[in-house]
mmCIF file with all atom_site columns, C-alpha atoms in Angstrom:
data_model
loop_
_atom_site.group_PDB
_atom_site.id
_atom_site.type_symbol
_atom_site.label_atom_id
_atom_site.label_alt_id
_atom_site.label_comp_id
_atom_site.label_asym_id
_atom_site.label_entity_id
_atom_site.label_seq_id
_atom_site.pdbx_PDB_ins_code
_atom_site.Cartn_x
_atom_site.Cartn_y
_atom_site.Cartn_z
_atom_site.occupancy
_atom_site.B_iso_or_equiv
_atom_site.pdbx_formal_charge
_atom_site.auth_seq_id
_atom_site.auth_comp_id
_atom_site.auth_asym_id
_atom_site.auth_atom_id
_atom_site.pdbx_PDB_model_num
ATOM 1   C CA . UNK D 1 1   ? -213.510 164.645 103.107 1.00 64.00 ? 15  UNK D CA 1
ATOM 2   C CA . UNK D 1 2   ? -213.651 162.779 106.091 1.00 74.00 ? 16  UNK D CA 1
ATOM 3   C CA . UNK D 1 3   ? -211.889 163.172 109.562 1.00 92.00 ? 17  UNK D CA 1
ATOM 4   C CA . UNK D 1 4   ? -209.563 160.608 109.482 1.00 93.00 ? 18  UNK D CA 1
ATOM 5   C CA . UNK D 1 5   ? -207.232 160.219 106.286 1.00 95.00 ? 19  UNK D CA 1
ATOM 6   C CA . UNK D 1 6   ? -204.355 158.552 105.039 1.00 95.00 ? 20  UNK D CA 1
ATOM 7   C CA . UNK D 1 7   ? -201.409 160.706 103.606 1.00 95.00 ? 21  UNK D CA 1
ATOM 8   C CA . UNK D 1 8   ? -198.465 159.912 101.196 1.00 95.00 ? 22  UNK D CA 1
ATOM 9   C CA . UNK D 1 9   ? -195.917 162.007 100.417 1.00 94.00 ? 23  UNK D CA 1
ATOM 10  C CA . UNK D 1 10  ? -193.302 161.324 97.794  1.00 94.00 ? 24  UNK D CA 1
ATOM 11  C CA . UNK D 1 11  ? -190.486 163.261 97.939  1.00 90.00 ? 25  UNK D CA 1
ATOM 12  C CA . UNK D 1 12  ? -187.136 164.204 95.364  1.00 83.00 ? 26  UNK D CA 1
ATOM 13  C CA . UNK D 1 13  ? -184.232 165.637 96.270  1.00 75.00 ? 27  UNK D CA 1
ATOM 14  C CA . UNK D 1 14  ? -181.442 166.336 93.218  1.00 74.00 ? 28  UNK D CA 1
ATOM 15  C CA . UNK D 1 15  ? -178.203 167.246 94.933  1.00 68.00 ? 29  UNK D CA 1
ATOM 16  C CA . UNK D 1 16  ? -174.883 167.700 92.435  1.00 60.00 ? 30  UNK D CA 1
ATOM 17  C CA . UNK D 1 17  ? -176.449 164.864 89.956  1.00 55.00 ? 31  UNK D CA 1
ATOM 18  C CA . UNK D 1 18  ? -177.496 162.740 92.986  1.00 59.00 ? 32  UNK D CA 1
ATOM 19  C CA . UNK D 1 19  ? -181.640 162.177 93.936  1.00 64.00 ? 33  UNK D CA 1
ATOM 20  C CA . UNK D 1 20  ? -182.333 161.293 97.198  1.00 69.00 ? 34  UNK D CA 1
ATOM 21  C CA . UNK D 1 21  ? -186.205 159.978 97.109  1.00 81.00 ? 35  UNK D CA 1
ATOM 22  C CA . UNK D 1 22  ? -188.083 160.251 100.030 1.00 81.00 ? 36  UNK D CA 1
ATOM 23  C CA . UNK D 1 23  ? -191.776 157.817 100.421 1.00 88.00 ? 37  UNK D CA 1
ATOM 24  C CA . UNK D 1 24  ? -193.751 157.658 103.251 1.00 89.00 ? 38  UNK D CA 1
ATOM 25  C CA . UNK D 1 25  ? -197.446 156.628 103.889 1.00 92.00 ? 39  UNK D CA 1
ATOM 26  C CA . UNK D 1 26  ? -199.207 157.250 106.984 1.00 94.00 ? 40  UNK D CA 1
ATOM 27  C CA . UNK D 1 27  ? -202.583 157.493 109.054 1.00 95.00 ? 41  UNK D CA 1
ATOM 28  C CA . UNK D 1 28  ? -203.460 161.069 109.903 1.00 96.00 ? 42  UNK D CA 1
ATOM 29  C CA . UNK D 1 29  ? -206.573 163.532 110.799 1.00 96.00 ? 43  UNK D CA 1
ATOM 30  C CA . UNK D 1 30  ? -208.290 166.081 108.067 1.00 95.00 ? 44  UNK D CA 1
ATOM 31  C CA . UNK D 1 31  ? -210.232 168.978 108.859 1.00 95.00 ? 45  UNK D CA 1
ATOM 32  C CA . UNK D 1 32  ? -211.169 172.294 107.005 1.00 94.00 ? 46  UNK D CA 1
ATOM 33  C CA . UNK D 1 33  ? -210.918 176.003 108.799 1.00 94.00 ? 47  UNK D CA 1
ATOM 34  C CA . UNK D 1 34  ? -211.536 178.748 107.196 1.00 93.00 ? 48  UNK D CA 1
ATOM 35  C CA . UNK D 1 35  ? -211.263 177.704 103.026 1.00 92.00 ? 49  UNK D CA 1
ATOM 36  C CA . UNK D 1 36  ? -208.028 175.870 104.230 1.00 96.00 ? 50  UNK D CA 1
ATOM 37  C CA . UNK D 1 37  ? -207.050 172.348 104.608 1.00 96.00 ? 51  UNK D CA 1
ATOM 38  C CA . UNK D 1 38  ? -204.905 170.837 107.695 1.00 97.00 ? 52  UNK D CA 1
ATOM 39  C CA . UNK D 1 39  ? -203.999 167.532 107.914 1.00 97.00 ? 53  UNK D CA 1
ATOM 40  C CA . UNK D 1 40  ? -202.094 166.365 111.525 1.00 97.00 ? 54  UNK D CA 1
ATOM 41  C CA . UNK D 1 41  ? -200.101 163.690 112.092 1.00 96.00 ? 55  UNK D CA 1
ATOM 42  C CA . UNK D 1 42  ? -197.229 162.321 114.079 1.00 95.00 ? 56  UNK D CA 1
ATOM 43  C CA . UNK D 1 43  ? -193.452 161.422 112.720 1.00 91.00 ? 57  UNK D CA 1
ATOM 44  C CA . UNK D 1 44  ? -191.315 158.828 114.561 1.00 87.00 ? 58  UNK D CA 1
ATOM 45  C CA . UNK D 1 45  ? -187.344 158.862 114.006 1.00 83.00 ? 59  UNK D CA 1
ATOM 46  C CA . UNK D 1 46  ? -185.602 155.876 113.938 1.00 83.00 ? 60  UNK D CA 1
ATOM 47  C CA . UNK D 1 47  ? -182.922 155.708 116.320 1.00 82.00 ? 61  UNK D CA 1
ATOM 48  C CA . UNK D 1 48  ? -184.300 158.488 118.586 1.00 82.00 ? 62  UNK D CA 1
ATOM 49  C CA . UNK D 1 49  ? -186.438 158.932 120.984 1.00 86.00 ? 63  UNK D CA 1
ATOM 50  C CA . UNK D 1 50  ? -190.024 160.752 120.956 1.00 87.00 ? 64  UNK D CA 1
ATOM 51  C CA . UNK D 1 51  ? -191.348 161.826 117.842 1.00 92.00 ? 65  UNK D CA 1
ATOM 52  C CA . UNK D 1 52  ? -192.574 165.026 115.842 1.00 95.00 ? 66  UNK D CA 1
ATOM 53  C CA . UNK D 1 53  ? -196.105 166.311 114.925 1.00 97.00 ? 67  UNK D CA 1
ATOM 54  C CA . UNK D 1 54  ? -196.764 167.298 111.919 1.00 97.00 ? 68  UNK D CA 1
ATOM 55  C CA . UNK D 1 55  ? -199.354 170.043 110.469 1.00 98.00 ? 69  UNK D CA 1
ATOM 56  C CA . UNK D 1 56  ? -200.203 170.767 106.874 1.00 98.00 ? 70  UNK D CA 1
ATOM 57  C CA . UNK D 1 57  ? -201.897 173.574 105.853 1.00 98.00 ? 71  UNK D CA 1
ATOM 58  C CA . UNK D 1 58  ? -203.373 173.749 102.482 1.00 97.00 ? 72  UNK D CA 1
ATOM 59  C CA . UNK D 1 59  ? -203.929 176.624 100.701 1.00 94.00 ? 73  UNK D CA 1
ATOM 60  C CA . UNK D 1 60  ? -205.218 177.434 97.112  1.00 87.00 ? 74  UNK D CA 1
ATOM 61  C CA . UNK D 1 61  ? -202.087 177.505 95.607  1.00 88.00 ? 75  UNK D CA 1
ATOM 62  C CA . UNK D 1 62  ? -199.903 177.473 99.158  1.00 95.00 ? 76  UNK D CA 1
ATOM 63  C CA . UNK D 1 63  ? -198.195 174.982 101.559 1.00 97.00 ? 77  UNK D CA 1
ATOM 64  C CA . UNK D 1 64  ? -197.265 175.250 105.000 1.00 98.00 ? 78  UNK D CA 1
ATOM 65  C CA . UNK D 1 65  ? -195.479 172.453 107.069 1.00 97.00 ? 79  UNK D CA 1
ATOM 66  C CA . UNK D 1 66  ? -194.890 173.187 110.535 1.00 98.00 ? 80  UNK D CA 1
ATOM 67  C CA . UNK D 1 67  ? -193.112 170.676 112.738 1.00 97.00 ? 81  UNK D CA 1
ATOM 68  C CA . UNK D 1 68  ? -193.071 170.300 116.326 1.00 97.00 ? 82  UNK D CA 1
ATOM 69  C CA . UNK D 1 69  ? -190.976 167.842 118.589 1.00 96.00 ? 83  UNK D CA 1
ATOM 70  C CA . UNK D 1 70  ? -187.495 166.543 117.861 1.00 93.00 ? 84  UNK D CA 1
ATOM 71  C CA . UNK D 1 71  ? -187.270 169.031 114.775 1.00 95.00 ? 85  UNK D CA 1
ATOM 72  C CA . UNK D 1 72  ? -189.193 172.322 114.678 1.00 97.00 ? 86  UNK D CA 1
ATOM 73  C CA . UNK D 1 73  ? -189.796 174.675 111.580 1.00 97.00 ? 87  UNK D CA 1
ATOM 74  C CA . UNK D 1 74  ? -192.366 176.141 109.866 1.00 98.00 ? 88  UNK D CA 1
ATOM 75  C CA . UNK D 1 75  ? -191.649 176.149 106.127 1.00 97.00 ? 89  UNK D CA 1
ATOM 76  C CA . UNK D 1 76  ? -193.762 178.072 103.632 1.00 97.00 ? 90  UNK D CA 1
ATOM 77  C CA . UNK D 1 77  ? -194.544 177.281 99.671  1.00 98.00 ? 91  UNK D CA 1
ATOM 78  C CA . UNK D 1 78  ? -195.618 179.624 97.384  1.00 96.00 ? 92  UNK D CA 1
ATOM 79  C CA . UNK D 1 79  ? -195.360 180.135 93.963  1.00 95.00 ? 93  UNK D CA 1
ATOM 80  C CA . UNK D 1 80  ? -192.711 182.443 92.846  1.00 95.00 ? 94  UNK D CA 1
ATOM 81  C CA . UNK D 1 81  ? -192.097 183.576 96.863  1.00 96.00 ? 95  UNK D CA 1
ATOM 82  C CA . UNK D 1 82  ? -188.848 183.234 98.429  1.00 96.00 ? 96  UNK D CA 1
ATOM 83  C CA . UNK D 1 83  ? -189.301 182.120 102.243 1.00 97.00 ? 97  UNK D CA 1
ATOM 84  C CA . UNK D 1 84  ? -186.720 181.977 104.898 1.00 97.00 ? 98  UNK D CA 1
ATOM 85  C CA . UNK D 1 85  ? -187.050 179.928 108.098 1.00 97.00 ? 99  UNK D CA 1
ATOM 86  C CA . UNK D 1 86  ? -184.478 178.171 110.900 1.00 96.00 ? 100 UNK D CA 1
ATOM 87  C CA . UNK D 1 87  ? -185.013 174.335 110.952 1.00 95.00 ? 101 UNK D CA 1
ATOM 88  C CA . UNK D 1 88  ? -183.867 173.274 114.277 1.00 96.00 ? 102 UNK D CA 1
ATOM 89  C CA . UNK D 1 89  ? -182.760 169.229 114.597 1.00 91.00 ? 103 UNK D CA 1
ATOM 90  C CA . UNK D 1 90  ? -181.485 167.000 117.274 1.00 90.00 ? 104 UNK D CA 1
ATOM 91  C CA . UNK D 1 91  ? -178.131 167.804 115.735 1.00 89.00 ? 105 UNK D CA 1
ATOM 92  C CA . UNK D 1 92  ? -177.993 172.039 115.429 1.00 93.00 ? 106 UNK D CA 1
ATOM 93  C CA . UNK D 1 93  ? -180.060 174.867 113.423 1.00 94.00 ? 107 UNK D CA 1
ATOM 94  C CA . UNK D 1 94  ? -180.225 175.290 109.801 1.00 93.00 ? 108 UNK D CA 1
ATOM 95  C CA . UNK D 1 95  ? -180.623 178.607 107.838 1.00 95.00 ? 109 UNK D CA 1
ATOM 96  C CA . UNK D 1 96  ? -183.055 177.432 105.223 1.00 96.00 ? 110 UNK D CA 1
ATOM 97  C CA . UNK D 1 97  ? -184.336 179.102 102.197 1.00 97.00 ? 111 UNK D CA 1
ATOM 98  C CA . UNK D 1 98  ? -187.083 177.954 99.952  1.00 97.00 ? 112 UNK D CA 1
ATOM 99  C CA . UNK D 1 99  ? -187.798 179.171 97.145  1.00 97.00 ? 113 UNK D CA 1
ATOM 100 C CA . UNK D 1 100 ? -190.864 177.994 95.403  1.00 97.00 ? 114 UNK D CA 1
ATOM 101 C CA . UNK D 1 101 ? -191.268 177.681 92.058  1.00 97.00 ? 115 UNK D CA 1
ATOM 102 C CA . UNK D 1 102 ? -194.738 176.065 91.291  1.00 97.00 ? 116 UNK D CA 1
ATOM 103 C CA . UNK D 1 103 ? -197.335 174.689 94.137  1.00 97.00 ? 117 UNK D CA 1
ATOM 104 C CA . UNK D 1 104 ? -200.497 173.059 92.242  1.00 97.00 ? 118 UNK D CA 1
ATOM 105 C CA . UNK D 1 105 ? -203.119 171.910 94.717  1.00 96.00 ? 119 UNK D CA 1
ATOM 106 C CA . UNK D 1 106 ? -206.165 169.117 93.014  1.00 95.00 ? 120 UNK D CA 1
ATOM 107 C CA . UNK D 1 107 ? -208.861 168.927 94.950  1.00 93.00 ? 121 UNK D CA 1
ATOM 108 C CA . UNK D 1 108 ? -212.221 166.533 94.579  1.00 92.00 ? 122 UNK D CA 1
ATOM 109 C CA . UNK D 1 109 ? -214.668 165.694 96.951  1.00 88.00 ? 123 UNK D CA 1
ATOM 110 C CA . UNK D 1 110 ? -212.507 163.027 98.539  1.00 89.00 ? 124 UNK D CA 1
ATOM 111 C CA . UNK D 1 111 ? -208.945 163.555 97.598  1.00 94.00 ? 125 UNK D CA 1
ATOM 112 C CA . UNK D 1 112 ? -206.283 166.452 97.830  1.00 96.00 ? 126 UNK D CA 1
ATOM 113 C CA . UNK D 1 113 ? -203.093 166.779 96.198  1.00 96.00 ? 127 UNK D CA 1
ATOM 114 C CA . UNK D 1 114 ? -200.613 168.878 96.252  1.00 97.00 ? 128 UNK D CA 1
ATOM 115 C CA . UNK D 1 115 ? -197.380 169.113 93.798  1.00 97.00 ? 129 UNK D CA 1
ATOM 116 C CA . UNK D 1 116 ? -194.844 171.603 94.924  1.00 97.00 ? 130 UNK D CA 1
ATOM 117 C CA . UNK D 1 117 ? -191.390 172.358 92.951  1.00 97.00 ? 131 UNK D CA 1
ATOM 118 C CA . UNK D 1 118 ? -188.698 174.201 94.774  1.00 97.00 ? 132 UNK D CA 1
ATOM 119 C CA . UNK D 1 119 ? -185.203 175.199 94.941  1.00 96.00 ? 133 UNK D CA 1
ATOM 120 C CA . UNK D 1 120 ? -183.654 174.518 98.656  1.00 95.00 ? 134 UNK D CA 1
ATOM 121 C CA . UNK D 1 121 ? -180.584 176.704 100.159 1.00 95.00 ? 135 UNK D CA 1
ATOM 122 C CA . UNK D 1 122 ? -178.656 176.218 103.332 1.00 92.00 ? 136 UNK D CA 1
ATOM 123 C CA . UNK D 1 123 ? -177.044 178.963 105.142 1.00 86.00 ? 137 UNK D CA 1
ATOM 124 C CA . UNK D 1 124 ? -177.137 180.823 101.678 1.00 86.00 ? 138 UNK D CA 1
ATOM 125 C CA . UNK D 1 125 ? -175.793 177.738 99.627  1.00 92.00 ? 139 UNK D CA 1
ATOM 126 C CA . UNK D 1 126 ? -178.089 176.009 96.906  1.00 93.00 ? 140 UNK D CA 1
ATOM 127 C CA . UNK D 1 127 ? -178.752 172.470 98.724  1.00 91.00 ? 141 UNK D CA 1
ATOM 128 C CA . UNK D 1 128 ? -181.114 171.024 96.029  1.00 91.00 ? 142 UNK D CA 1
ATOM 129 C CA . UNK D 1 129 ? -183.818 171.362 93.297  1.00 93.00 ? 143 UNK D CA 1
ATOM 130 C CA . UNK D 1 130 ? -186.918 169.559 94.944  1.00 94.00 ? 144 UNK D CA 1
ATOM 131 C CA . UNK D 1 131 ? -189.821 168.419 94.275  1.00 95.00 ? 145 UNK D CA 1
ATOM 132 C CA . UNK D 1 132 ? -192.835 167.122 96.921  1.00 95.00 ? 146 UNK D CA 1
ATOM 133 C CA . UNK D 1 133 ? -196.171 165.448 95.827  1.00 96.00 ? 147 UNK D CA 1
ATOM 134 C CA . UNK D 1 134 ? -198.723 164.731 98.730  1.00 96.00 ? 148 UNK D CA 1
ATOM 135 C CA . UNK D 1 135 ? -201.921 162.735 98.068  1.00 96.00 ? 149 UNK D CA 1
ATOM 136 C CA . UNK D 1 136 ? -205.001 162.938 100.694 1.00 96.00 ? 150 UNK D CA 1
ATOM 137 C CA . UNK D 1 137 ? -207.412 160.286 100.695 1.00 95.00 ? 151 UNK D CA 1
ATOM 138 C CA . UNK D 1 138 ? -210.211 158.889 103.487 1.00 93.00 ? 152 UNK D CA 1
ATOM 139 C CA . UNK D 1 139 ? -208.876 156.426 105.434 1.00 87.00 ? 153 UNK D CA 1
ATOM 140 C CA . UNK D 1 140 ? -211.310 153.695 104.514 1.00 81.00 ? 154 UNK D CA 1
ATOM 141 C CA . UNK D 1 141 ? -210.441 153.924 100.297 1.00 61.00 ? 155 UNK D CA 1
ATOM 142 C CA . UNK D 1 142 ? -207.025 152.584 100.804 1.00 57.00 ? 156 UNK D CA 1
ATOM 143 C CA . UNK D 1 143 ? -206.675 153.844 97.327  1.00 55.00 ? 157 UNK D CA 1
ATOM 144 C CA . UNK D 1 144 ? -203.209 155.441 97.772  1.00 51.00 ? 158 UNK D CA 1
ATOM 145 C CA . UNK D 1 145 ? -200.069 155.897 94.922  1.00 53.00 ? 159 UNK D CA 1
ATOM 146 C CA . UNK D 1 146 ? -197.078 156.890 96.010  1.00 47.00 ? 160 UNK D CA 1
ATOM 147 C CA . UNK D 1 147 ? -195.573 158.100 92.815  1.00 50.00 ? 161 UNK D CA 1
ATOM 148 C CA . UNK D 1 148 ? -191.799 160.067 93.230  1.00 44.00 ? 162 UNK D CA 1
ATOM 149 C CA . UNK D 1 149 ? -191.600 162.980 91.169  1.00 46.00 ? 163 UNK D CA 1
ATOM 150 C CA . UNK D 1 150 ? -190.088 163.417 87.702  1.00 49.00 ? 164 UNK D CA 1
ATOM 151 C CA . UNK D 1 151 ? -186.460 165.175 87.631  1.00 43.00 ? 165 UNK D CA 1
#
């Protein structure tokens, strides 16, 4: 895969019969350590000032997200484990849970991607069954789907 990548990650969120869908495509930089994946990019926020970077790491059947900035976290996916973490915002901490129940990762020559389906909890209250698909392509294919997630 080469260096530089684009990334879309396709997000759904069911809270109390409501889905909150989450889309976003953007430019980002790939490199392989160790048997893992990383992929690094930054985050704006509208309405606030500076921004947040963002590492990936990719593991055979295991996601990590670890966010730096205006929000920081590191958030763990993997099948069957139940992680805790604090996500801290511009606006207070939260007490998150996650508790993964599947993380498939696809990969080909020149293309990653990742399907992860979790439960989400909040200071010990179930927030929301999730799901996540990420897809990884080279920067110059410009082949990218964003597809949301199936309920």
């Amino acid at each position: 895969m080469k260096k530089e990548i684009l990334l879309s990650i396709a997000g759904l969120h069911m809270i109390e019969e409501e889905d909150g869908n989450v889309e976003v495509v953007t430019a980002g930089d790939y490199y392989n350590r160790n048997g893992k994946h990383y992929v690094v990019y930054d985050e704006v926020v509208e309405g606030l000032s500076g921004h947040i970077s963002n590492t990936i790491k990719i593991g055979d059947n295991s996601l990590e997200v670890m966010k730096r900035g205006l929000t920081n976290t590191r958030m763990i996916f993997e099948k069957g484990k139940k992680t805790l973490t604090r996500y801290q915002t511009p606006y207070g901490i939260l007490d998150l849970s996650i508790l993964a129940r599947d993380v498939k990762v696809e990969e080909t020559e020149d293309a990653i991607d990742v399907a992860v389906d979790y439960v989400l909890e909040v200071n010990d209250e179930h927030l929301a069954e999730c799901n996540i698909k990420m897809n990884i392509r080279p920067r110059e294919a410009g082949n990218l789907s964003l597809q949301t997630p199936e309920a």
